Amino acid sequence: AQASASGVIIVAPDSRDLDQLEQVLRSRGMAGGWTRLGADLGPAARYRNYLRIRRNEVRLVIGTRSAVFAPLDSLKMLILLDDADDSLAEQHAPGWHAREVSAMRADSEQCGWLGISNFQSCEMQHWLEAHG
């Protein structure tokens, strides 16, 4: 376990984006240095990966919308990819969006927060004006 190491969470809109992200990580020689959280895995694999996070076996979590809640200790950075994608918005009550949750978590855990997108969404611009 690497309990003292800082952690990073990257939230992507969908499994296709996660597949691309995994390809990049593998090409950089990071095979096995992260875990993935997403509905495409199925419940058993998701739970196994969740336990790896709880046991501090990994310091990088990549996942879809709900990965923003991953119980990663010593969080250093939260990264949100393409905040304008509708997949990042929970459709059921209370209707949260990964943009707001990641920003609030970064604030409460005093870690970095980065939004990466091809363009700045209207929602992100509004959020930045309100909280900037």
A tleap script that builds the chain and sets N, CA, C and O, in Angstrom:
source leaprc.protein.ff14SB
mol = sequence {
  NALA GLN ALA SER ALA SER GLY VAL ILE ILE
  VAL ALA PRO ASP SER ARG ASP LEU ASP GLN
  LEU GLU GLN VAL LEU ARG SER ARG GLY MET
  ALA GLY GLY TRP THR ARG LEU GLY ALA ASP
  LEU GLY PRO ALA ALA ARG TYR ARG ASN TYR
  LEU ARG ILE ARG ARG ASN GLU VAL ARG LEU
  VAL ILE GLY THR ARG SER ALA VAL PHE ALA
  PRO LEU ASP SER LEU LYS MET LEU ILE LEU
  LEU ASP ASP ALA ASP ASP SER LEU ALA GLU
  GLN HIE ALA PRO GLY TRP HIE ALA ARG GLU
  VAL SER ALA MET ARG ALA ASP SER GLU GLN
  CYS GLY TRP LEU GLY ILE SER ASN PHE GLN
  SER CYS GLU MET GLN HIE TRP LEU GLU ALA
  HIE CGLY
}
set mol.1.N position { 0.835 -1.195 0.000 }
set mol.1.CA position { 0.000 0.000 0.000 }
set mol.1.C position { 0.870 1.244 0.000 }
set mol.1.O position { 1.986 1.265 0.519 }
set mol.2.N position { 0.296 2.295 -0.617 }
set mol.2.CA position { 1.011 3.558 -0.737 }
set mol.2.C position { 0.228 4.652 -0.017 }
set mol.2.O position { -0.091 5.678 -0.618 }
set mol.3.N position { -0.076 4.452 1.226 }
set mol.3.CA position { -0.962 5.342 1.962 }
set mol.3.C position { -0.477 6.778 1.997 }
set mol.3.O position { -1.296 7.693 2.079 }
set mol.4.N position { 0.821 7.007 1.937 }
set mol.4.CA position { 1.318 8.374 2.039 }
set mol.4.C position { 1.356 9.101 0.699 }
set mol.4.O position { 1.525 10.320 0.672 }
set mol.5.N position { 1.202 8.386 -0.410 }
set mol.5.CA position { 1.262 9.003 -1.734 }
set mol.5.C position { -0.024 9.780 -2.016 }
set mol.5.O position { -1.097 9.423 -1.530 }
set mol.6.N position { 0.098 10.828 -2.795 }
set mol.6.CA position { -1.062 11.622 -3.175 }
set mol.6.C position { -1.829 10.941 -4.293 }
set mol.6.O position { -1.254 10.229 -5.116 }
set mol.7.N position { -3.136 11.169 -4.313 }
set mol.7.CA position { -3.990 10.518 -5.295 }
set mol.7.C position { -4.597 11.485 -6.288 }
set mol.7.O position { -4.697 12.687 -6.041 }
set mol.8.N position { -5.002 10.925 -7.421 }
set mol.8.CA position { -5.629 11.685 -8.498 }
set mol.8.C position { -6.862 10.930 -8.972 }
set mol.8.O position { -6.837 9.708 -9.116 }
set mol.9.N position { -7.930 11.660 -9.211 }
set mol.9.CA position { -9.145 11.101 -9.806 }
set mol.9.C position { -9.386 11.829 -11.117 }
set mol.9.O position { -9.366 13.059 -11.169 }
set mol.10.N position { -9.616 11.056 -12.180 }
set mol.10.CA position { -9.975 11.620 -13.482 }
set mol.10.C position { -11.364 11.116 -13.824 }
set mol.10.O position { -11.592 9.908 -13.896 }
set mol.11.N position { -12.299 12.044 -14.038 }
set mol.11.CA position { -13.682 11.710 -14.353 }
set mol.11.C position { -13.921 12.013 -15.829 }
set mol.11.O position { -13.706 13.134 -16.290 }
set mol.12.N position { -14.370 10.992 -16.563 }
set mol.12.CA position { -14.635 11.117 -17.995 }
set mol.12.C position { -16.116 10.858 -18.261 }
set mol.12.O position { -16.782 10.203 -17.459 }
set mol.13.N position { -16.628 11.359 -19.363 }
set mol.13.CA position { -18.058 11.206 -19.638 }
set mol.13.C position { -18.540 9.766 -19.850 }
set mol.13.O position { -19.629 9.420 -19.392 }
set mol.14.N position { -17.763 8.924 -20.527 }
set mol.14.CA position { -18.271 7.589 -20.838 }
set mol.14.C position { -17.137 6.573 -20.979 }
set mol.14.O position { -15.957 6.918 -20.919 }
set mol.15.N position { -17.526 5.323 -21.165 }
set mol.15.CA position { -16.540 4.239 -21.226 }
set mol.15.C position { -15.624 4.365 -22.439 }
set mol.15.O position { -14.472 3.937 -22.374 }
set mol.16.N position { -16.091 4.928 -23.522 }
set mol.16.CA position { -15.224 5.148 -24.688 }
set mol.16.C position { -14.075 6.088 -24.330 }
set mol.16.O position { -12.933 5.854 -24.725 }
set mol.17.N position { -14.373 7.136 -23.591 }
set mol.17.CA position { -13.327 8.054 -23.139 }
set mol.17.C position { -12.362 7.351 -22.185 }
set mol.17.O position { -11.154 7.586 -22.231 }
set mol.18.N position { -12.899 6.489 -21.320 }
set mol.18.CA position { -12.039 5.748 -20.406 }
set mol.18.C position { -11.128 4.782 -21.155 }
set mol.18.O position { -9.965 4.612 -20.789 }
set mol.19.N position { -11.655 4.148 -22.205 }
set mol.19.CA position { -10.826 3.258 -23.028 }
set mol.19.C position { -9.647 4.024 -23.623 }
set mol.19.O position { -8.514 3.545 -23.609 }
set mol.20.N position { -9.924 5.210 -24.142 }
set mol.20.CA position { -8.849 6.036 -24.708 }
set mol.20.C position { -7.853 6.453 -23.642 }
set mol.20.O position { -6.645 6.444 -23.878 }
set mol.21.N position { -8.352 6.817 -22.475 }
set mol.21.CA position { -7.479 7.207 -21.374 }
set mol.21.C position { -6.599 6.035 -20.934 }
set mol.21.O position { -5.414 6.219 -20.658 }
set mol.22.N position { -7.169 4.844 -20.869 }
set mol.22.CA position { -6.381 3.663 -20.520 }
set mol.22.C position { -5.284 3.405 -21.552 }
set mol.22.O position { -4.172 3.024 -21.188 }
set mol.23.N position { -5.585 3.608 -22.825 }
set mol.23.CA position { -4.563 3.426 -23.867 }
set mol.23.C position { -3.403 4.394 -23.654 }
set mol.23.O position { -2.241 4.016 -23.803 }
set mol.24.N position { -3.713 5.625 -23.310 }
set mol.24.CA position { -2.668 6.619 -23.049 }
set mol.24.C position { -1.834 6.196 -21.845 }
set mol.24.O position { -0.605 6.257 -21.888 }
set mol.25.N position { -2.495 5.768 -20.772 }
set mol.25.CA position { -1.769 5.355 -19.572 }
set mol.25.C position { -0.853 4.168 -19.861 }
set mol.25.O position { 0.294 4.141 -19.414 }
set mol.26.N position { -1.354 3.198 -20.599 }
set mol.26.CA position { -0.520 2.033 -20.950 }
set mol.26.C position { 0.669 2.442 -21.812 }
set mol.26.O position { 1.778 1.938 -21.633 }
set mol.27.N position { 0.432 3.359 -22.750 }
set mol.27.CA position { 1.519 3.795 -23.633 }
set mol.27.C position { 2.590 4.565 -22.861 }
set mol.27.O position { 3.717 4.704 -23.336 }
set mol.28.N position { 2.247 5.061 -21.690 }
set mol.28.CA position { 3.200 5.775 -20.835 }
set mol.28.C position { 3.827 4.859 -19.791 }
set mol.28.O position { 4.509 5.320 -18.875 }
set mol.29.N position { 3.589 3.552 -19.939 }
set mol.29.CA position { 4.199 2.586 -19.035 }
set mol.29.C position { 3.553 2.501 -17.669 }
set mol.29.O position { 4.203 2.100 -16.703 }
set mol.30.N position { 2.281 2.872 -17.569 }
set mol.30.CA position { 1.608 2.872 -16.267 }
set mol.30.C position { 0.671 1.682 -16.099 }
set mol.30.O position { -0.310 1.779 -15.362 }
set mol.31.N position { 0.944 0.581 -16.751 }
set mol.31.CA position { 0.077 -0.586 -16.659 }
set mol.31.C position { -0.110 -1.006 -15.200 }
set mol.31.O position { 0.860 -1.244 -14.480 }
set mol.32.N position { -1.373 -1.094 -14.778 }
set mol.32.CA position { -1.671 -1.548 -13.426 }
set mol.32.C position { -1.546 -0.490 -12.352 }
set mol.32.O position { -1.829 -0.774 -11.189 }
set mol.33.N position { -1.135 0.714 -12.692 }
set mol.33.CA position { -0.956 1.759 -11.707 }
set mol.33.C position { -2.207 2.559 -11.409 }
set mol.33.O position { -2.148 3.582 -10.726 }
set mol.34.N position { -3.322 2.106 -11.909 }
set mol.34.CA position { -4.582 2.812 -11.699 }
set mol.34.C position { -5.697 1.780 -11.590 }
set mol.34.O position { -5.488 0.584 -11.794 }
set mol.35.N position { -6.880 2.276 -11.265 }
set mol.35.CA position { -8.065 1.423 -11.312 }
set mol.35.C position { -9.181 2.196 -11.987 }
set mol.35.O position { -9.178 3.427 -12.028 }
set mol.36.N position { -10.126 1.452 -12.510 }
set mol.36.CA position { -11.216 2.027 -13.299 }
set mol.36.C position { -12.534 1.795 -12.579 }
set mol.36.O position { -12.783 0.710 -12.054 }
set mol.37.N position { -13.371 2.816 -12.559 }
set mol.37.CA position { -14.717 2.706 -12.012 }
set mol.37.C position { -15.701 3.160 -13.078 }
set mol.37.O position { -15.619 4.283 -13.574 }
set mol.38.N position { -16.623 2.288 -13.424 }
set mol.38.CA position { -17.636 2.640 -14.416 }
set mol.38.C position { -18.674 1.547 -14.505 }
set mol.38.O position { -18.389 0.391 -14.192 }
set mol.39.N position { -19.864 1.894 -14.925 }
set mol.39.CA position { -20.968 0.939 -15.017 }
set mol.39.C position { -20.682 -0.180 -16.007 }
set mol.39.O position { -21.244 -1.269 -15.894 }
set mol.40.N position { -19.811 0.081 -16.975 }
set mol.40.CA position { -19.508 -0.926 -17.988 }
set mol.40.C position { -18.781 -2.138 -17.416 }
set mol.40.O position { -18.719 -3.178 -18.071 }
set mol.41.N position { -18.234 -2.026 -16.220 }
set mol.41.CA position { -17.472 -3.120 -15.612 }
set mol.41.C position { -18.355 -4.215 -15.034 }
set mol.41.O position { -17.943 -5.374 -14.983 }
set mol.42.N position { -19.536 -3.876 -14.607 }
set mol.42.CA position { -20.373 -4.834 -13.889 }
set mol.42.C position { -20.113 -4.724 -12.403 }
set mol.42.O position { -19.062 -4.233 -11.991 }
set mol.43.N position { -21.062 -5.178 -11.587 }
set mol.43.CA position { -20.967 -4.971 -10.146 }
set mol.43.C position { -19.764 -5.626 -9.478 }
set mol.43.O position { -19.154 -5.006 -8.607 }
set mol.44.N position { -19.395 -6.847 -9.844 }
set mol.44.CA position { -18.281 -7.540 -9.178 }
set mol.44.C position { -16.960 -6.827 -9.430 }
set mol.44.O position { -16.193 -6.597 -8.495 }
set mol.45.N position { -16.688 -6.478 -10.676 }
set mol.45.CA position { -15.434 -5.790 -11.017 }
set mol.45.C position { -15.394 -4.395 -10.400 }
set mol.45.O position { -14.349 -3.958 -9.918 }
set mol.46.N position { -16.525 -3.699 -10.412 }
set mol.46.CA position { -16.566 -2.369 -9.788 }
set mol.46.C position { -16.242 -2.467 -8.305 }
set mol.46.O position { -15.480 -1.655 -7.780 }
set mol.47.N position { -16.815 -3.454 -7.626 }
set mol.47.CA position { -16.569 -3.602 -6.194 }
set mol.47.C position { -15.110 -3.973 -5.929 }
set mol.47.O position { -14.501 -3.450 -4.996 }
set mol.48.N position { -14.549 -4.863 -6.734 }
set mol.48.CA position { -13.129 -5.213 -6.600 }
set mol.48.C position { -12.262 -3.969 -6.731 }
set mol.48.O position { -11.339 -3.770 -5.942 }
set mol.49.N position { -12.551 -3.138 -7.714 }
set mol.49.CA position { -11.773 -1.913 -7.915 }
set mol.49.C position { -11.991 -0.923 -6.781 }
set mol.49.O position { -11.058 -0.235 -6.366 }
set mol.50.N position { -13.218 -0.847 -6.279 }
set mol.50.CA position { -13.509 0.002 -5.127 }
set mol.50.C position { -12.658 -0.426 -3.925 }
set mol.50.O position { -12.098 0.416 -3.223 }
set mol.51.N position { -12.567 -1.734 -3.697 }
set mol.51.CA position { -11.763 -2.228 -2.586 }
set mol.51.C position { -10.284 -1.901 -2.774 }
set mol.51.O position { -9.592 -1.618 -1.796 }
set mol.52.N position { -9.791 -1.933 -3.999 }
set mol.52.CA position { -8.400 -1.555 -4.261 }
set mol.52.C position { -8.165 -0.089 -3.853 }
set mol.52.O position { -7.105 0.264 -3.336 }
set mol.53.N position { -9.158 0.731 -4.092 }
set mol.53.CA position { -9.051 2.149 -3.707 }
set mol.53.C position { -9.044 2.271 -2.189 }
set mol.53.O position { -8.196 2.959 -1.620 }
set mol.54.N position { -10.000 1.595 -1.527 }
set mol.54.CA position { -10.096 1.668 -0.062 }
set mol.54.C position { -8.830 1.165 0.622 }
set mol.54.O position { -8.467 1.649 1.694 }
set mol.55.N position { -8.165 0.205 0.012 }
set mol.55.CA position { -6.949 -0.368 0.597 }
set mol.55.C position { -5.696 0.416 0.212 }
set mol.55.O position { -4.583 0.008 0.542 }
set mol.56.N position { -5.870 1.522 -0.474 }
set mol.56.CA position { -4.750 2.361 -0.934 }
set mol.56.C position { -3.782 1.604 -1.835 }
set mol.56.O position { -2.577 1.855 -1.801 }
set mol.57.N position { -4.296 0.684 -2.636 }
set mol.57.CA position { -3.457 -0.073 -3.560 }
set mol.57.C position { -3.170 0.697 -4.845 }
set mol.57.O position { -2.238 0.366 -5.578 }
set mol.58.N position { -3.960 1.709 -5.110 }
set mol.58.CA position { -3.771 2.548 -6.305 }
set mol.58.C position { -3.862 4.012 -5.905 }
set mol.58.O position { -4.506 4.349 -4.911 }
set mol.59.N position { -3.233 4.863 -6.659 }
set mol.59.CA position { -3.264 6.297 -6.381 }
set mol.59.C position { -3.894 7.073 -7.522 }
set mol.59.O position { -4.011 8.296 -7.449 }
set mol.60.N position { -4.306 6.371 -8.587 }
set mol.60.CA position { -4.981 7.006 -9.714 }
set mol.60.C position { -6.271 6.251 -9.983 }
set mol.60.O position { -6.267 5.038 -10.194 }
set mol.61.N position { -7.376 6.989 -9.973 }
set mol.61.CA position { -8.682 6.422 -10.283 }
set mol.61.C position { -9.190 7.116 -11.529 }
set mol.61.O position { -9.227 8.344 -11.596 }
set mol.62.N position { -9.586 6.313 -12.531 }
set mol.62.CA position { -10.252 6.866 -13.700 }
set mol.62.C position { -11.650 6.284 -13.730 }
set mol.62.O position { -11.848 5.108 -13.427 }
set mol.63.N position { -12.611 7.101 -14.091 }
set mol.63.CA position { -13.967 6.573 -14.098 }
set mol.63.C position { -14.963 7.535 -14.684 }
set mol.63.O position { -14.645 8.669 -15.041 }
set mol.64.N position { -16.179 7.043 -14.771 }
set mol.64.CA position { -17.280 7.866 -15.241 }
set mol.64.C position { -17.849 8.640 -14.056 }
set mol.64.O position { -17.259 8.662 -12.976 }
set mol.65.N position { -18.968 9.255 -14.264 }
set mol.65.CA position { -19.581 10.211 -13.334 }
set mol.65.C position { -19.414 9.874 -11.851 }
set mol.65.O position { -18.949 10.725 -11.092 }
set mol.66.N position { -19.768 8.692 -11.421 }
set mol.66.CA position { -19.744 8.376 -9.984 }
set mol.66.C position { -18.339 8.223 -9.419 }
set mol.66.O position { -18.178 8.163 -8.200 }
set mol.67.N position { -17.326 8.160 -10.261 }
set mol.67.CA position { -15.943 8.068 -9.765 }
set mol.67.C position { -15.554 9.303 -8.962 }
set mol.67.O position { -14.584 9.278 -8.205 }
set mol.68.N position { -16.308 10.376 -9.128 }
set mol.68.CA position { -16.029 11.592 -8.366 }
set mol.68.C position { -16.160 11.331 -6.863 }
set mol.68.O position { -15.617 12.083 -6.054 }
set mol.69.N position { -16.874 10.278 -6.489 }
set mol.69.CA position { -17.061 9.916 -5.083 }
set mol.69.C position { -16.059 8.859 -4.608 }
set mol.69.O position { -16.151 8.408 -3.466 }
set mol.70.N position { -15.116 8.458 -5.442 }
set mol.70.CA position { -14.161 7.402 -5.074 }
set mol.70.C position { -13.462 7.767 -3.768 }
set mol.70.O position { -13.005 8.899 -3.605 }
set mol.71.N position { -13.375 6.819 -2.839 }
set mol.71.CA position { -12.812 7.098 -1.512 }
set mol.71.C position { -11.279 7.094 -1.504 }
set mol.71.O position { -10.655 6.340 -0.756 }
set mol.72.N position { -10.700 7.921 -2.322 }
set mol.72.CA position { -9.248 7.990 -2.450 }
set mol.72.C position { -8.678 8.908 -1.378 }
set mol.72.O position { -9.054 10.077 -1.288 }
set mol.73.N position { -7.769 8.378 -0.565 }
set mol.73.CA position { -7.133 9.162 0.491 }
set mol.73.C position { -6.072 10.088 -0.093 }
set mol.73.O position { -5.558 9.841 -1.183 }
set mol.74.N position { -5.751 11.139 0.625 }
set mol.74.CA position { -4.697 12.086 0.239 }
set mol.74.C position { -4.877 12.567 -1.188 }
set mol.74.O position { -3.938 12.545 -1.985 }
set mol.75.N position { -6.078 12.998 -1.503 }
set mol.75.CA position { -6.384 13.463 -2.851 }
set mol.75.C position { -5.589 14.730 -3.162 }
set mol.75.O position { -5.641 15.707 -2.415 }
set mol.76.N position { -4.868 14.701 -4.251 }
set mol.76.CA position { -4.060 15.842 -4.679 }
set mol.76.C position { -4.728 16.605 -5.829 }
set mol.76.O position { -4.629 17.829 -5.907 }
set mol.77.N position { -5.414 15.868 -6.725 }
set mol.77.CA position { -5.984 16.505 -7.909 }
set mol.77.C position { -7.236 15.761 -8.355 }
set mol.77.O position { -7.281 14.531 -8.370 }
set mol.78.N position { -8.249 16.540 -8.717 }
set mol.78.CA position { -9.469 16.030 -9.332 }
set mol.78.C position { -9.538 16.634 -10.726 }
set mol.78.O position { -9.487 17.854 -10.882 }
set mol.79.N position { -9.654 15.786 -11.732 }
set mol.79.CA position { -9.680 16.248 -13.121 }
set mol.79.C position { -11.002 15.828 -13.739 }
set mol.79.O position { -11.402 14.669 -13.632 }
set mol.80.N position { -11.680 16.769 -14.385 }
set mol.80.CA position { -12.952 16.519 -15.041 }
set mol.80.C position { -12.778 16.748 -16.537 }
set mol.80.O position { -12.345 17.818 -16.964 }
set mol.81.N position { -13.117 15.737 -17.325 }
set mol.81.CA position { -12.991 15.842 -18.768 }
set mol.81.C position { -14.340 16.181 -19.394 }
set mol.81.O position { -15.344 15.534 -19.095 }
set mol.82.N position { -14.366 17.188 -20.256 }
set mol.82.CA position { -15.530 17.555 -21.072 }
set mol.82.C position { -16.794 17.767 -20.254 }
set mol.82.O position { -17.754 17.007 -20.379 }
set mol.83.N position { -16.796 18.800 -19.419 }
set mol.83.CA position { -17.910 19.044 -18.503 }
set mol.83.C position { -19.243 19.280 -19.201 }
set mol.83.O position { -20.288 19.154 -18.564 }
set mol.84.N position { -19.243 19.617 -20.489 }
set mol.84.CA position { -20.492 19.878 -21.199 }
set mol.84.C position { -21.211 18.600 -21.622 }
set mol.84.O position { -22.362 18.654 -22.055 }
set mol.85.N position { -20.550 17.456 -21.502 }
set mol.85.CA position { -21.175 16.193 -21.893 }
set mol.85.C position { -22.306 15.859 -20.938 }
set mol.85.O position { -22.121 15.870 -19.721 }
set mol.86.N position { -23.478 15.560 -21.487 }
set mol.86.CA position { -24.662 15.266 -20.679 }
set mol.86.C position { -24.502 14.026 -19.805 }
set mol.86.O position { -25.225 13.868 -18.822 }
set mol.87.N position { -23.575 13.154 -20.147 }
set mol.87.CA position { -23.358 11.935 -19.364 }
set mol.87.C position { -22.865 12.234 -17.953 }
set mol.87.O position { -22.989 11.391 -17.065 }
set mol.88.N position { -22.316 13.406 -17.738 }
set mol.88.CA position { -21.795 13.767 -16.423 }
set mol.88.C position { -22.871 14.280 -15.468 }
set mol.88.O position { -22.592 14.576 -14.306 }
set mol.89.N position { -24.101 14.383 -15.967 }
set mol.89.CA position { -25.219 14.844 -15.142 }
set mol.89.C position { -26.078 13.653 -14.735 }
set mol.89.O position { -26.543 12.895 -15.586 }
set mol.90.N position { -26.285 13.495 -13.437 }
set mol.90.CA position { -27.176 12.447 -12.929 }
set mol.90.C position { -28.611 12.863 -13.209 }
set mol.90.O position { -29.031 13.960 -12.842 }
set mol.91.N position { -29.358 11.987 -13.857 }
set mol.91.CA position { -30.728 12.324 -14.252 }
set mol.91.C position { -31.741 12.140 -13.131 }
set mol.91.O position { -32.829 12.712 -13.178 }
set mol.92.N position { -31.392 11.348 -12.127 }
set mol.92.CA position { -32.307 11.095 -11.020 }
set mol.92.C position { -32.051 12.079 -9.880 }
set mol.92.O position { -30.946 12.597 -9.719 }
set mol.93.N position { -33.099 12.320 -9.095 }
set mol.93.CA position { -32.999 13.251 -7.974 }
set mol.93.C position { -31.891 12.794 -7.029 }
set mol.93.O position { -31.801 11.603 -6.729 }
set mol.94.N position { -31.067 13.686 -6.564 }
set mol.94.CA position { -31.193 15.138 -6.594 }
set mol.94.C position { -30.580 15.815 -7.820 }
set mol.94.O position { -30.443 17.038 -7.829 }
set mol.95.N position { -30.212 15.068 -8.839 }
set mol.95.CA position { -29.790 15.672 -10.094 }
set mol.95.C position { -28.448 16.375 -10.048 }
set mol.95.O position { -28.337 17.494 -10.551 }
set mol.96.N position { -27.444 15.777 -9.477 }
set mol.96.CA position { -26.117 16.388 -9.364 }
set mol.96.C position { -25.351 16.277 -10.681 }
set mol.96.O position { -25.671 15.450 -11.535 }
set mol.97.N position { -24.351 17.113 -10.825 }
set mol.97.CA position { -23.456 17.089 -11.988 }
set mol.97.C position { -22.028 16.904 -11.483 }
set mol.97.O position { -21.648 17.483 -10.465 }
set mol.98.N position { -21.250 16.113 -12.177 }
set mol.98.CA position { -19.868 15.842 -11.763 }
set mol.98.C position { -19.045 17.118 -11.677 }
set mol.98.O position { -18.080 17.170 -10.914 }
set mol.99.N position { -19.399 18.149 -12.437 }
set mol.99.CA position { -18.683 19.426 -12.384 }
set mol.99.C position { -18.785 20.034 -10.992 }
set mol.99.O position { -17.773 20.397 -10.392 }
set mol.100.N position { -20.013 20.146 -10.479 }
set mol.100.CA position { -20.213 20.760 -9.175 }
set mol.100.C position { -19.672 19.882 -8.042 }
set mol.100.O position { -19.048 20.382 -7.107 }
set mol.101.N position { -19.912 18.590 -8.132 }
set mol.101.CA position { -19.449 17.692 -7.075 }
set mol.101.C position { -17.923 17.673 -7.013 }
set mol.101.O position { -17.344 17.715 -5.928 }
set mol.102.N position { -17.272 17.611 -8.174 }
set mol.102.CA position { -15.799 17.585 -8.173 }
set mol.102.C position { -15.229 18.888 -7.638 }
set mol.102.O position { -14.239 18.878 -6.906 }
set mol.103.N position { -15.842 20.008 -7.997 }
set mol.103.CA position { -15.358 21.298 -7.497 }
set mol.103.C position { -15.558 21.415 -5.989 }
set mol.103.O position { -14.678 21.909 -5.284 }
set mol.104.N position { -16.713 20.961 -5.487 }
set mol.104.CA position { -16.956 21.007 -4.045 }
set mol.104.C position { -16.019 20.074 -3.291 }
set mol.104.O position { -15.527 20.412 -2.214 }
set mol.105.N position { -15.774 18.893 -3.865 }
set mol.105.CA position { -14.859 17.959 -3.200 }
set mol.105.C position { -13.445 18.515 -3.182 }
set mol.105.O position { -12.750 18.416 -2.170 }
set mol.106.N position { -13.018 19.093 -4.285 }
set mol.106.CA position { -11.673 19.683 -4.340 }
set mol.106.C position { -11.542 20.780 -3.290 }
set mol.106.O position { -10.504 20.905 -2.640 }
set mol.107.N position { -12.584 21.564 -3.131 }
set mol.107.CA position { -12.559 22.629 -2.132 }
set mol.107.C position { -12.512 22.051 -0.716 }
set mol.107.O position { -11.720 22.503 0.110 }
set mol.108.N position { -13.349 21.061 -0.434 }
set mol.108.CA position { -13.397 20.513 0.920 }
set mol.108.C position { -12.136 19.726 1.274 }
set mol.108.O position { -11.743 19.695 2.440 }
set mol.109.N position { -11.496 19.089 0.291 }
set mol.109.CA position { -10.283 18.314 0.563 }
set mol.109.C position { -9.013 19.116 0.260 }
set mol.109.O position { -7.898 18.603 0.360 }
set mol.110.N position { -9.207 20.380 -0.110 }
set mol.110.CA position { -8.095 21.294 -0.390 }
set mol.110.C position { -7.088 20.680 -1.365 }
set mol.110.O position { -5.886 20.625 -1.105 }
set mol.111.N position { -7.629 20.223 -2.497 }
set mol.111.CA position { -6.769 19.674 -3.543 }
set mol.111.C position { -7.003 20.455 -4.829 }
set mol.111.O position { -7.905 21.289 -4.903 }
set mol.112.N position { -6.198 20.183 -5.825 }
set mol.112.CA position { -6.340 20.848 -7.110 }
set mol.112.C position { -7.567 20.356 -7.854 }
set mol.112.O position { -8.034 19.237 -7.642 }
set mol.113.N position { -8.079 21.204 -8.725 }
set mol.113.CA position { -9.234 20.855 -9.554 }
set mol.113.C position { -8.977 21.394 -10.948 }
set mol.113.O position { -8.612 22.557 -11.117 }
set mol.114.N position { -9.169 20.547 -11.939 }
set mol.114.CA position { -8.889 20.924 -13.315 }
set mol.114.C position { -9.997 20.425 -14.219 }
set mol.114.O position { -10.347 19.245 -14.196 }
set mol.115.N position { -10.547 21.326 -15.013 }
set mol.115.CA position { -11.520 20.955 -16.025 }
set mol.115.C position { -10.848 21.023 -17.388 }
set mol.115.O position { -10.256 22.042 -17.743 }
set mol.116.N position { -10.939 19.939 -18.151 }
set mol.116.CA position { -10.319 19.883 -19.468 }
set mol.116.C position { -11.407 19.638 -20.508 }
set mol.116.O position { -12.182 18.688 -20.398 }
set mol.117.N position { -11.455 20.497 -21.509 }
set mol.117.CA position { -12.461 20.373 -22.546 }
set mol.117.C position { -11.972 21.064 -23.808 }
set mol.117.O position { -11.034 21.860 -23.773 }
set mol.118.N position { -12.614 20.752 -24.911 }
set mol.118.CA position { -12.272 21.427 -26.166 }
set mol.118.C position { -12.780 22.864 -26.197 }
set mol.118.O position { -12.283 23.688 -26.964 }
set mol.119.N position { -13.759 23.156 -25.371 }
set mol.119.CA position { -14.312 24.504 -25.276 }
set mol.119.C position { -14.863 24.710 -23.877 }
set mol.119.O position { -15.114 23.745 -23.155 }
set mol.120.N position { -15.049 25.952 -23.497 }
set mol.120.CA position { -15.601 26.253 -22.175 }
set mol.120.C position { -17.119 26.299 -22.273 }
set mol.120.O position { -17.674 27.109 -23.014 }
set mol.121.N position { -17.776 25.443 -21.537 }
set mol.121.CA position { -19.234 25.398 -21.566 }
set mol.121.C position { -19.816 26.636 -20.888 }
set mol.121.O position { -19.145 27.303 -20.101 }
set mol.122.N position { -21.058 26.925 -21.203 }
set mol.122.CA position { -21.750 28.051 -20.561 }
set mol.122.C position { -21.852 27.825 -19.058 }
set mol.122.O position { -21.711 28.759 -18.268 }
set mol.123.N position { -22.099 26.569 -18.669 }
set mol.123.CA position { -22.213 26.253 -17.249 }
set mol.123.C position { -20.896 26.480 -16.521 }
set mol.123.O position { -20.879 26.997 -15.403 }
set mol.124.N position { -19.788 26.091 -17.159 }
set mol.124.CA position { -18.479 26.287 -16.537 }
set mol.124.C position { -18.171 27.777 -16.417 }
set mol.124.O position { -17.648 28.223 -15.395 }
set mol.125.N position { -18.491 28.546 -17.451 }
set mol.125.CA position { -18.267 29.993 -17.400 }
set mol.125.C position { -19.075 30.610 -16.258 }
set mol.125.O position { -18.561 31.435 -15.502 }
set mol.126.N position { -20.315 30.216 -16.140 }
set mol.126.CA position { -21.155 30.727 -15.063 }
set mol.126.C position { -20.583 30.325 -13.691 }
set mol.126.O position { -20.526 31.145 -12.775 }
set mol.127.N position { -20.165 29.071 -13.562 }
set mol.127.CA position { -19.605 28.598 -12.301 }
set mol.127.C position { -18.352 29.391 -11.955 }
set mol.127.O position { -18.170 29.801 -10.808 }
set mol.128.N position { -17.488 29.607 -12.943 }
set mol.128.CA position { -16.246 30.357 -12.697 }
set mol.128.C position { -16.531 31.798 -12.270 }
set mol.128.O position { -15.851 32.333 -11.394 }
set mol.129.N position { -17.525 32.417 -12.882 }
set mol.129.CA position { -17.896 33.778 -12.497 }
set mol.129.C position { -18.448 33.828 -11.078 }
set mol.129.O position { -18.202 34.784 -10.342 }
set mol.130.N position { -19.195 32.793 -10.697 }
set mol.130.CA position { -19.793 32.767 -9.367 }
set mol.130.C position { -18.802 32.384 -8.276 }
set mol.130.O position { -18.932 32.833 -7.137 }
set mol.131.N position { -17.809 31.555 -8.613 }
set mol.131.CA position { -16.901 31.029 -7.610 }
set mol.131.C position { -15.449 31.447 -7.812 }
set mol.131.O position { -14.600 31.175 -6.963 }
set mol.132.N position { -15.167 32.091 -8.908 }
set mol.132.CA position { -13.796 32.415 -9.273 }
set mol.132.C position { -13.154 33.362 -8.358 }
set mol.132.O position { -11.992 33.719 -8.555 }
savepdb mol mol.pdb
quit
